[in-house]
Tab-separated table of C-alpha atoms and ligand atoms in Angstrom:
chain	number	residue	atom	x	y	z
A	1	MET	CA	83.976	146.913	232.107
A	2	VAL	CA	86.282	144.583	230.243
A	3	GLU	CA	84.818	141.798	227.986
A	4	GLU	CA	86.653	138.762	228.989
A	5	LYS	CA	84.935	135.815	227.210
A	6	THR	CA	82.639	135.788	224.224
A	7	THR	CA	82.249	132.169	224.012
A	8	VAL	CA	80.928	129.363	226.352
A	9	ASP	CA	81.574	125.726	226.823
A	10	MET	CA	78.521	123.374	227.088
A	11	ASP	CA	78.915	122.561	230.785
A	12	THR	CA	78.850	126.174	231.701
A	13	LEU	CA	75.828	126.850	229.531
A	14	VAL	CA	73.934	123.735	230.790
A	15	SER	CA	74.492	124.850	234.375
A	16	LEU	CA	73.454	128.293	233.650
A	17	CYS	CA	70.190	127.123	231.900
A	18	LYS	CA	69.355	124.871	234.854
A	19	ARG	CA	70.229	127.435	237.591
A	20	ARG	CA	68.267	130.304	235.923
A	21	GLY	CA	65.309	128.232	234.802
A	22	PHE	CA	65.750	127.957	231.009
A	23	ILE	CA	66.088	124.204	230.492
A	24	PHE	CA	65.570	121.199	232.931
A	25	GLN	CA	66.210	117.522	232.245
A	26	SER	CA	62.929	115.806	231.481
A	27	SER	CA	61.541	113.623	234.276
A	28	GLU	CA	64.528	114.532	236.338
A	29	ILE	CA	63.120	113.315	239.703
A	30	TYR	CA	62.924	109.860	238.065
A	31	GLY	CA	66.531	110.044	236.867
A	32	GLY	CA	65.808	111.760	233.502
A	33	VAL	CA	64.881	110.427	230.079
A	34	GLY	CA	67.199	110.483	227.208
A	35	GLY	CA	66.491	112.962	224.325
A	36	SER	CA	63.784	114.976	225.894
A	37	TRP	CA	63.974	118.291	227.740
A	38	ASP	CA	61.712	120.621	229.643
A	39	TYR	CA	61.778	124.441	229.193
A	40	GLY	CA	61.490	126.341	232.418
A	41	PRO	CA	59.997	129.756	232.984
A	42	TYR	CA	62.552	131.669	230.996
A	43	GLY	CA	63.244	128.937	228.369
A	44	VAL	CA	59.547	128.806	227.452
A	45	GLU	CA	59.528	132.672	227.004
A	46	LEU	CA	62.703	132.448	224.802
A	47	LYS	CA	61.114	129.648	222.707
A	48	ARG	CA	57.849	131.482	222.293
A	49	ASN	CA	59.687	134.696	221.263
A	50	ILE	CA	61.541	132.703	218.655
A	51	LYS	CA	58.358	131.196	217.282
A	52	ASN	CA	56.452	134.442	217.327
A	53	ILE	CA	59.019	136.403	215.394
A	54	TRP	CA	59.479	133.586	212.913
A	55	TRP	CA	55.562	133.498	212.369
A	56	ARG	CA	55.368	137.269	212.215
A	57	ASP	CA	58.250	137.579	209.740
A	58	MET	CA	57.418	134.562	207.632
A	59	VAL	CA	53.678	134.547	207.684
A	60	GLN	CA	51.981	137.657	208.930
A	61	ARG	CA	54.316	140.167	207.241
A	62	ARG	CA	54.361	138.374	203.851
A	63	ASP	CA	51.550	138.133	201.278
A	64	ASP	CA	52.725	134.968	199.793
A	65	LEU	CA	52.641	132.659	202.895
A	66	VAL	CA	49.770	131.310	204.863
A	67	GLY	CA	49.874	129.233	208.125
A	68	LEU	CA	48.614	125.817	209.054
A	69	ASP	CA	48.513	123.668	212.159
A	70	ALA	CA	48.075	120.066	211.181
A	71	GLY	CA	47.888	117.106	213.573
A	72	ILE	CA	50.811	115.288	214.840
A	73	LEU	CA	49.058	111.975	214.205
A	74	MET	CA	48.387	111.333	210.483
A	75	HIS	CA	47.207	108.325	208.365
A	76	SER	CA	49.966	105.797	208.301
A	77	ARG	CA	49.758	105.812	204.414
A	78	VAL	CA	51.294	109.371	204.641
A	79	TRP	CA	54.548	107.813	205.873
A	80	GLU	CA	54.479	105.251	203.155
A	81	ALA	CA	54.042	107.851	200.415
A	82	SER	CA	56.647	110.150	201.865
A	83	GLY	CA	59.223	107.385	201.882
A	84	HIS	CA	59.732	107.602	205.649
A	85	VAL	CA	58.751	103.963	206.171
A	86	ASP	CA	61.444	102.670	203.731
A	87	SER	CA	64.094	105.311	203.790
A	88	PHE	CA	64.017	107.241	207.174
A	89	THR	CA	66.659	105.072	208.596
A	90	ASP	CA	70.066	105.304	210.279
A	91	PRO	CA	72.733	102.640	209.953
A	92	LEU	CA	73.538	101.151	213.354
A	93	VAL	CA	76.165	98.980	214.824
A	94	ASP	CA	76.055	96.994	218.107
A	95	CYS	CA	78.945	96.260	220.399
A	96	LEU	CA	79.428	92.551	220.872
A	97	SER	CA	80.986	93.162	224.313
A	98	CYS	CA	79.010	95.873	226.038
A	99	LYS	CA	75.929	95.592	223.903
A	100	LYS	CA	75.700	99.316	223.414
A	101	ARG	CA	74.404	100.653	219.975
A	102	PHE	CA	75.848	103.377	217.992
A	103	ARG	CA	75.295	105.175	214.709
A	104	ALA	CA	77.672	103.737	212.253
A	105	ASP	CA	78.805	107.194	211.049
A	106	HIS	CA	79.566	108.146	214.663
A	107	VAL	CA	82.093	105.333	215.079
A	108	GLU	CA	85.695	105.417	213.988
A	109	ASP	CA	88.075	102.484	213.257
A	110	GLY	CA	85.265	100.010	213.579
A	111	VAL	CA	85.706	99.524	217.361
A	112	CYS	CA	83.193	100.289	220.121
A	113	PRO	CA	83.883	103.926	221.354
A	114	GLU	CA	82.850	102.982	224.977
A	115	CYS	CA	84.804	99.698	225.537
A	116	GLY	CA	86.912	99.060	222.423
A	117	GLY	CA	84.836	95.851	221.647
A	118	GLN	CA	84.071	94.311	218.276
A	119	LEU	CA	81.170	95.907	216.454
A	120	THR	CA	78.452	94.172	214.184
A	121	GLU	CA	77.973	95.050	210.599
A	122	PRO	CA	75.743	98.133	210.158
A	123	ARG	CA	71.910	97.477	210.146
A	124	LEU	CA	69.247	99.937	209.176
A	125	PHE	CA	67.098	101.194	211.977
A	126	ASN	CA	63.907	103.336	211.280
A	127	LEU	CA	63.733	106.481	213.244
A	128	MET	CA	59.994	106.955	213.455
A	129	LEU	CA	58.226	106.399	216.825
A	130	LYS	CA	55.440	103.932	216.419
A	131	THR	CA	52.030	104.294	218.098
A	132	PHE	CA	48.672	102.616	217.826
A	133	LEU	CA	45.341	104.479	217.352
A	134	GLY	CA	42.405	102.989	219.242
A	135	PRO	CA	42.266	100.093	221.577
A	136	VAL	CA	43.799	97.374	219.314
A	137	GLU	CA	47.472	97.192	218.927
A	138	ASP	CA	47.642	95.519	215.346
A	139	ASP	CA	48.904	96.530	211.971
A	140	ALA	CA	45.723	98.183	210.945
A	141	SER	CA	46.005	100.678	213.905
A	142	LEU	CA	49.661	101.297	213.524
A	143	THR	CA	50.780	104.835	212.780
A	144	TYR	CA	53.772	107.044	213.633
A	145	LEU	CA	54.368	110.302	215.583
A	146	ARG	CA	55.279	112.660	212.709
A	147	PRO	CA	59.031	112.956	212.215
A	148	GLU	CA	58.676	116.249	210.349
A	149	THR	CA	55.756	118.780	210.262
A	150	ALA	CA	56.208	119.006	206.415
A	151	GLN	CA	53.803	116.192	205.458
A	152	GLY	CA	50.821	118.004	207.139
A	153	MET	CA	51.412	120.777	204.585
A	154	PHE	CA	51.708	118.531	201.608
A	155	VAL	CA	48.581	116.652	202.248
A	156	ASN	CA	46.657	119.864	202.747
A	157	PHE	CA	48.037	121.449	199.545
A	158	ALA	CA	44.650	121.295	197.747
A	159	ASN	CA	42.668	122.558	200.828
A	160	VAL	CA	44.861	125.551	201.275
A	161	LEU	CA	45.000	126.270	197.561
A	162	ASP	CA	41.188	126.364	197.552
A	163	VAL	CA	40.781	128.858	200.416
A	164	ALA	CA	43.972	130.886	200.101
A	165	ARG	CA	43.438	131.686	196.436
A	166	ARG	CA	47.191	132.226	195.840
A	167	LYS	CA	48.978	132.095	192.562
A	168	LEU	CA	52.453	130.324	192.380
A	169	PRO	CA	54.761	131.021	194.050
A	170	PHE	CA	53.047	130.788	197.469
A	171	GLY	CA	53.868	128.881	200.692
A	172	ILE	CA	52.494	127.129	203.686
A	173	ALA	CA	54.149	127.620	207.170
A	174	GLN	CA	53.864	125.484	210.282
A	175	ILE	CA	55.443	125.216	213.693
A	176	GLY	CA	55.064	122.111	215.707
A	177	LYS	CA	56.366	119.174	217.537
A	178	ALA	CA	58.167	116.337	215.665
A	179	PHE	CA	59.451	113.043	216.977
A	180	ARG	CA	62.433	110.862	216.061
A	181	ASN	CA	63.856	107.851	217.796
A	182	GLU	CA	67.326	109.235	217.645
A	183	ILE	CA	69.792	106.480	218.532
A	184	THR	CA	72.319	108.808	220.042
A	185	PRO	CA	70.537	112.042	221.240
A	186	ARG	CA	73.521	114.272	222.090
A	187	ASN	CA	74.717	117.762	222.739
A	188	TYR	CA	71.940	118.923	225.112
A	189	THR	CA	68.968	120.098	223.051
A	190	PHE	CA	70.668	119.950	219.798
A	191	ARG	CA	69.704	116.328	218.895
A	192	THR	CA	66.644	115.217	220.755
A	193	ARG	CA	63.908	112.658	220.289
A	194	GLU	CA	61.074	115.152	220.725
A	195	PHE	CA	61.670	118.643	219.191
A	196	GLU	CA	59.837	121.468	217.429
A	197	GLN	CA	60.242	122.539	213.854
A	198	MET	CA	59.467	125.747	212.077
A	199	GLU	CA	58.922	124.717	208.428
A	200	ILE	CA	57.983	126.422	205.104
A	201	GLU	CA	56.777	124.627	202.042
A	202	TYR	CA	57.159	127.114	199.207
A	203	PHE	CA	55.413	125.950	195.984
A	204	VAL	CA	56.944	127.303	192.784
A	205	LYS	CA	56.729	126.727	189.031
A	206	PRO	CA	59.025	123.949	187.832
A	207	GLY	CA	61.973	125.685	186.165
A	208	THR	CA	62.033	128.579	188.656
A	209	ASP	CA	62.926	126.130	191.546
A	210	GLU	CA	66.689	126.956	191.645
A	211	LYS	CA	66.181	130.599	191.695
A	212	TRP	CA	63.702	130.496	194.666
A	213	HIS	CA	66.062	127.943	196.378
A	214	GLU	CA	68.720	130.621	196.336
A	215	HIS	CA	66.382	133.175	197.497
A	216	TRP	CA	65.296	131.237	200.634
A	217	VAL	CA	68.796	130.296	201.516
A	218	GLU	CA	69.738	133.993	201.597
A	219	GLU	CA	66.453	135.025	203.280
A	220	ARG	CA	66.815	132.540	206.151
A	221	PHE	CA	70.462	133.072	206.653
A	222	GLU	CA	69.864	136.879	207.086
A	223	TRP	CA	67.098	136.012	209.539
A	224	TYR	CA	69.393	134.418	211.971
A	225	ALA	CA	71.859	137.264	211.621
A	226	LYS	CA	69.169	139.909	212.140
A	227	TYR	CA	68.248	138.501	215.494
A	228	GLY	CA	71.803	138.530	216.749
A	229	LEU	CA	73.713	135.485	215.678
A	230	ARG	CA	77.287	136.636	214.964
A	231	ARG	CA	77.977	136.349	211.207
A	232	ASP	CA	81.256	134.730	211.644
A	233	TYR	CA	79.642	132.007	213.639
A	234	LEU	CA	77.192	131.216	210.780
A	235	ARG	CA	78.118	129.579	207.492
A	236	LEU	CA	76.388	127.745	204.552
A	237	ARG	CA	77.167	124.283	203.634
A	238	GLN	CA	75.840	122.365	200.604
A	239	HIS	CA	75.027	118.639	200.943
A	240	GLU	CA	77.139	116.245	198.966
A	241	GLY	CA	75.314	113.915	196.671
A	242	ASP	CA	75.403	110.919	198.996
A	243	GLU	CA	74.216	112.966	201.976
A	244	LEU	CA	70.938	114.249	200.179
A	245	ALA	CA	67.659	112.936	201.690
A	246	HIS	CA	65.668	110.721	199.403
A	247	TYR	CA	63.442	113.706	198.361
A	248	SER	CA	65.980	116.365	197.638
A	249	LYS	CA	67.572	117.620	194.564
A	250	ALA	CA	69.830	120.083	196.532
A	251	THR	CA	70.100	121.080	200.242
A	252	HIS	CA	71.925	123.892	201.817
A	253	ASP	CA	72.478	123.778	205.601
A	254	ILE	CA	72.793	126.984	207.636
A	255	GLU	CA	75.387	125.950	210.217
A	256	TYR	CA	76.224	127.593	213.478
A	257	LEU	CA	79.573	127.216	215.310
A	258	PHE	CA	78.334	125.549	218.631
A	259	PRO	CA	80.841	124.846	221.360
A	260	PHE	CA	80.830	121.213	219.944
A	261	GLY	CA	81.651	122.432	216.435
A	262	TRP	CA	79.895	123.509	213.306
A	263	ALA	CA	76.337	121.963	213.138
A	264	GLU	CA	73.186	122.261	211.290
A	265	LEU	CA	70.734	124.943	212.397
A	266	GLU	CA	68.356	124.881	209.404
A	267	GLY	CA	68.240	122.986	206.068
A	268	ILE	CA	66.813	124.465	202.901
A	269	SER	CA	66.026	121.827	200.347
A	270	ASN	CA	64.674	121.670	196.780
A	271	ARG	CA	62.268	118.885	197.256
A	272	THR	CA	61.305	119.047	193.614
A	273	ASP	CA	57.713	117.700	192.776
A	274	PHE	CA	58.551	114.431	194.671
A	275	ASP	CA	56.027	114.976	197.557
A	276	LEU	CA	52.963	116.147	195.674
A	277	ARG	CA	53.472	113.398	193.092
A	278	GLN	CA	53.861	110.567	195.841
A	279	HIS	CA	50.726	111.824	197.705
A	280	ALA	CA	48.679	112.053	194.521
A	281	LEU	CA	49.856	108.516	193.628
A	282	PHE	CA	49.061	106.949	197.122
A	283	SER	CA	45.834	108.887	197.842
A	284	GLY	CA	44.482	108.794	194.219
A	285	ARG	CA	43.697	112.560	194.566
A	286	GLU	CA	44.714	115.171	192.133
A	287	LEU	CA	47.390	117.460	193.694
A	288	SER	CA	48.223	119.947	190.967
A	289	TYR	CA	47.818	123.678	190.160
A	290	PHE	CA	46.043	125.159	187.131
A	291	ASP	CA	48.480	127.541	185.441
A	292	GLU	CA	46.448	130.159	183.759
A	293	GLU	CA	49.466	131.375	181.678
A	294	SER	CA	50.017	128.009	179.913
A	295	GLY	CA	46.384	126.699	180.316
A	296	SER	CA	47.671	123.511	181.773
A	297	HIS	CA	47.803	121.553	185.183
A	298	ILE	CA	51.295	121.605	186.648
A	299	VAL	CA	52.784	119.977	189.743
A	300	PRO	CA	54.616	122.583	191.657
A	301	PHE	CA	58.196	122.129	192.865
A	302	ILE	CA	58.714	122.724	196.582
A	303	ILE	CA	61.437	124.744	198.249
A	304	GLU	CA	61.589	123.925	201.946
A	305	PRO	CA	63.225	126.005	204.609
A	306	SER	CA	63.098	123.731	207.671
A	307	GLY	CA	64.631	124.888	211.063
A	308	GLY	CA	64.476	123.670	214.563
A	309	VAL	CA	63.083	125.913	217.422
A	310	ASP	CA	65.217	124.087	219.933
A	311	ARG	CA	68.449	124.422	217.884
A	312	ALA	CA	67.666	128.072	217.236
A	313	ALA	CA	67.130	128.512	221.042
A	314	LEU	CA	70.391	126.840	221.818
A	315	ALA	CA	72.240	128.958	219.210
A	316	PHE	CA	70.824	132.143	220.511
A	317	LEU	CA	71.810	131.254	224.065
A	318	VAL	CA	75.300	130.180	223.098
A	319	ASP	CA	75.794	133.293	221.001
A	320	ALA	CA	74.609	135.718	223.646
A	321	TYR	CA	76.815	134.470	226.434
A	322	ARG	CA	79.472	136.923	227.655
A	323	GLU	CA	81.737	137.148	230.764
A	324	GLU	CA	83.039	140.471	231.719
A	325	LYS	CA	85.100	141.839	234.554
A	326	VAL	CA	83.394	144.671	236.385
A	327	ARG	CA	85.066	146.341	239.355
A	328	LYS	CA	87.275	143.185	239.638
A	329	ARG	CA	84.166	140.836	239.784
A	330	LYS	CA	82.979	138.508	237.068
A	331	ARG	CA	79.665	139.437	235.360
A	332	VAL	CA	77.845	136.881	233.219
A	333	VAL	CA	75.450	138.329	230.940
A	334	LEU	CA	73.273	137.034	228.011
A	335	ARG	CA	73.309	139.810	225.365
A	336	LEU	CA	70.022	138.355	223.795
A	337	HIS	CA	68.411	140.455	221.140
A	338	PRO	CA	65.587	142.423	222.955
A	339	GLU	CA	62.825	140.606	220.976
A	340	LEU	CA	64.238	137.229	222.180
A	341	ALA	CA	64.885	138.239	225.831
A	342	PRO	CA	62.412	136.336	228.114
A	343	VAL	CA	61.930	139.403	230.366
A	344	LYS	CA	62.105	142.910	229.016
A	345	VAL	CA	62.255	144.853	232.087
A	346	ALA	CA	62.729	143.977	235.804
A	347	VAL	CA	61.569	146.327	238.606
A	348	PHE	CA	63.213	146.372	242.116
A	349	PRO	CA	62.847	148.328	245.276
A	350	LEU	CA	66.372	149.371	246.424
A	351	LEU	CA	65.438	148.462	249.968
A	352	ARG	CA	63.071	145.497	250.439
A	353	ASN	CA	62.376	146.318	254.096
A	354	ARG	CA	60.726	149.701	253.184
A	355	PRO	CA	57.049	148.973	252.458
A	356	GLU	CA	56.630	152.301	250.602
A	357	LEU	CA	59.382	151.363	248.014
A	358	VAL	CA	58.025	147.922	247.692
A	359	THR	CA	54.432	149.122	247.072
A	360	LEU	CA	55.625	151.772	244.578
A	361	ALA	CA	57.887	149.184	242.725
A	362	LYS	CA	54.992	146.656	242.534
A	363	GLN	CA	52.663	149.330	241.166
A	364	ILE	CA	55.241	150.316	238.571
A	365	ALA	CA	55.704	146.605	237.546
A	366	SER	CA	52.067	146.038	237.231
A	367	GLU	CA	51.632	149.038	234.939
A	368	LEU	CA	54.638	148.009	232.773
A	369	ARG	CA	53.322	144.434	232.623
A	370	MET	CA	50.405	145.562	230.448
A	371	HIS	CA	52.849	146.642	227.759
A	372	MET	CA	55.865	144.321	228.027
A	373	MET	CA	57.071	141.248	229.803
A	374	THR	CA	57.917	142.474	233.173
A	375	ALA	CA	59.373	140.926	236.345
A	376	TYR	CA	59.316	142.176	239.949
A	377	ASP	CA	61.889	140.940	242.351
A	378	ASP	CA	62.818	141.860	245.868
A	379	THR	CA	64.295	138.580	247.114
A	380	ALA	CA	67.931	139.668	247.372
A	381	SER	CA	70.169	142.618	247.471
A	382	ILE	CA	70.137	145.018	244.502
A	383	GLY	CA	73.598	143.690	243.178
A	384	ARG	CA	72.276	140.133	243.206
A	385	LEU	CA	69.133	141.101	241.569
A	386	TYR	CA	70.998	142.843	238.600
A	387	ARG	CA	73.234	139.738	238.307
A	388	ARG	CA	70.227	137.530	238.121
A	389	GLN	CA	68.594	139.547	235.361
A	390	ASP	CA	71.852	139.918	233.411
A	391	GLU	CA	72.126	136.120	233.421
A	392	ILE	CA	68.650	135.800	231.889
A	393	GLY	CA	69.344	138.570	229.510
A	394	THR	CA	66.819	141.268	230.712
A	395	PRO	CA	67.615	144.407	228.665
A	396	PHE	CA	66.536	146.862	231.316
A	397	CYS	CA	66.237	147.020	235.115
A	398	VAL	CA	64.351	149.784	236.986
A	399	THR	CA	65.071	150.559	240.564
A	400	VAL	CA	62.797	152.441	242.904
A	401	ASP	CA	64.783	154.144	245.663
A	402	VAL	CA	64.113	156.484	248.688
A	403	GLU	CA	64.384	159.586	246.328
A	404	SER	CA	61.642	158.171	244.118
A	405	LEU	CA	59.148	158.928	246.904
A	406	GLU	CA	60.272	162.532	246.762
A	407	ASP	CA	61.051	163.228	243.050
A	408	ASP	CA	58.591	160.625	241.394
A	409	ALA	CA	61.535	159.359	239.281
A	410	VAL	CA	63.281	155.896	239.036
A	411	THR	CA	66.633	154.750	237.741
A	412	ILE	CA	66.852	152.687	234.487
A	413	ARG	CA	69.982	150.486	234.181
A	414	ASP	CA	70.953	149.194	230.763
A	415	ARG	CA	72.103	145.598	230.496
A	416	ASP	CA	74.847	146.172	227.963
A	417	ASN	CA	76.643	149.159	229.068
A	418	MET	CA	75.279	149.307	232.659
A	419	GLU	CA	74.620	153.040	232.357
A	420	GLN	CA	72.119	154.367	234.724
A	421	THR	CA	69.589	157.035	233.866
A	422	ARG	CA	67.054	158.778	235.953
A	423	VAL	CA	63.475	159.079	234.421
A	424	PRO	CA	60.167	160.432	235.781
A	425	ILE	CA	57.796	157.641	236.606
A	426	ALA	CA	55.212	159.305	234.478
A	427	GLU	CA	57.458	158.896	231.419
A	428	LEU	CA	58.759	155.331	232.246
A	429	LYS	CA	56.456	153.302	230.051
A	430	ASP	CA	56.985	155.435	226.946
A	431	THR	CA	60.704	155.537	227.654
A	432	MET	CA	60.991	151.751	228.001
A	433	VAL	CA	58.934	151.256	224.758
A	434	GLU	CA	61.186	153.693	222.959
A	435	ARG	CA	64.386	152.163	224.237
A	436	LEU	CA	63.289	148.707	223.476
A	437	THR	CA	62.291	149.822	219.928
A	438	ASN	CA	65.626	151.695	219.474
A	439	ALA	CA	67.396	148.536	220.574
A	440	LEU	CA	65.485	146.551	217.888
A	441	ASP	CA	66.683	148.963	215.104
A	442	GLU	CA	70.398	148.901	216.209
B	1	LIG	N1	61.213	118.439	206.580
B	1	LIG	C1	62.760	118.417	206.484
B	1	LIG	C2	63.356	118.030	207.645
B	1	LIG	O1	62.822	117.591	208.558
B	1	LIG	P1	65.760	117.777	208.751
B	1	LIG	O2	67.018	118.342	208.269
B	1	LIG	O3	65.615	116.361	209.160
B	1	LIG	O4	64.544	118.131	207.554
B	1	LIG	C3	65.033	120.028	209.907
B	1	LIG	O5	65.168	118.696	209.952
B	1	LIG	C4	65.432	120.808	211.093
B	1	LIG	O6	64.803	120.187	212.276
B	1	LIG	C5	66.974	120.609	211.493
B	1	LIG	O7	67.747	121.612	210.735
B	1	LIG	C6	67.075	120.875	212.901
B	1	LIG	O8	67.004	122.271	213.314
B	1	LIG	C7	65.695	120.223	213.338
B	1	LIG	N2	65.886	118.882	213.866
B	1	LIG	C8	65.995	117.750	213.103
B	1	LIG	N3	66.178	116.671	213.893
B	1	LIG	C9	66.323	117.192	215.209
B	1	LIG	C10	66.605	116.530	216.450
B	1	LIG	N4	66.765	115.147	216.529
B	1	LIG	N5	66.616	117.315	217.619
B	1	LIG	C11	66.452	118.597	217.496
B	1	LIG	N6	66.207	119.349	216.234
B	1	LIG	C12	66.111	118.608	215.210
């Protein structure tokens, strides 16, 4: 086996994702809709795995974080207090000839990138998606689909503090959908109008904020590396002053080298006490913390690691892609970390026209299914079945052959080195659990 390609271009990845059922265009039968994508049977598993390991590592395995699941629809005043109504804007230019609209910072030389026509002066365009609550569409019922999950955590600060009984520093974590009317959704699932965020709001004492900011930048960088992203495809980039969001004192982006260049995977911001002070002001409610040490009320500073599930999924897919030459034939394989792989083991009968093999393979699959995500397949020749599983990143395949009926053993084939080992069926479950666990420790 010779590794031939360790990178992938976007067209190849998009086609693999469609062919194998990771990602489909939204509303495809109607011609598609811009900036929204549907995750197919393997994409939904990949995304769930990402969210599960994030939740496990950031919430369940830590004593200083608790979870929250706030509504997507919130009081419209939230978005006034947060600054989104006034400041969540992109500068746009319109082409006077072809009438297309572009983000001003995506246009070079002041001419239309599509037709070369003259462009208007930039105008500010709010990215929030409007909606109306109740039957009347007037200003009183206007609100927005949340453009970030963060605000749900700020407005619940006092509720969570009451029940979680945590001392500073402590954090709230949330995973959920966010919506932005991006003018130029682009690069597949990288910039979309509907996406999922995994956000932490970590409340700290003022004065300790810079130390905690550094801590979280490192923690989150290592998290991506731990689940397989190559370190030389990851880098940190600090925002320049004019790039900072209205709430931020400092922001570091974790960037990944996508096929279209370095781009943001996650941002870690020092949001200062901006959000709690704004919500206290707009709501009239006290949003502070009683500090026993100093005997006074303080408004915590907030460190916010904010990542996108869809961007993480895209980076993991891109990073895992390999092309190899095996016995003069091309093999495409996704070397996904076993925790991320949509299917952990696939079971096949070597001959699909032998009912005894089919029955035994199905029985083995249904037993394994109780312990790990297992697939059964007998719809093609064994070579094609292996290739299919390689392309979705399944770490192990188990084949039931004629000898299995005699020796009660099966063959396990390893995705990465393609080595085959014979294992008694009675030991299969434990062997698979052990091999998956070993693969996690590697
Ligand atoms: N609460 C802070 C916040 O929302 P952001 O940098 O605007 O900060 C955080 O977004 C993360 O959400 C980004 O790093 C990215 O992973 C994801 N994200 C933002 N906009 C996105 C979009 N249009 N499509 C997909 N993911 C997006």
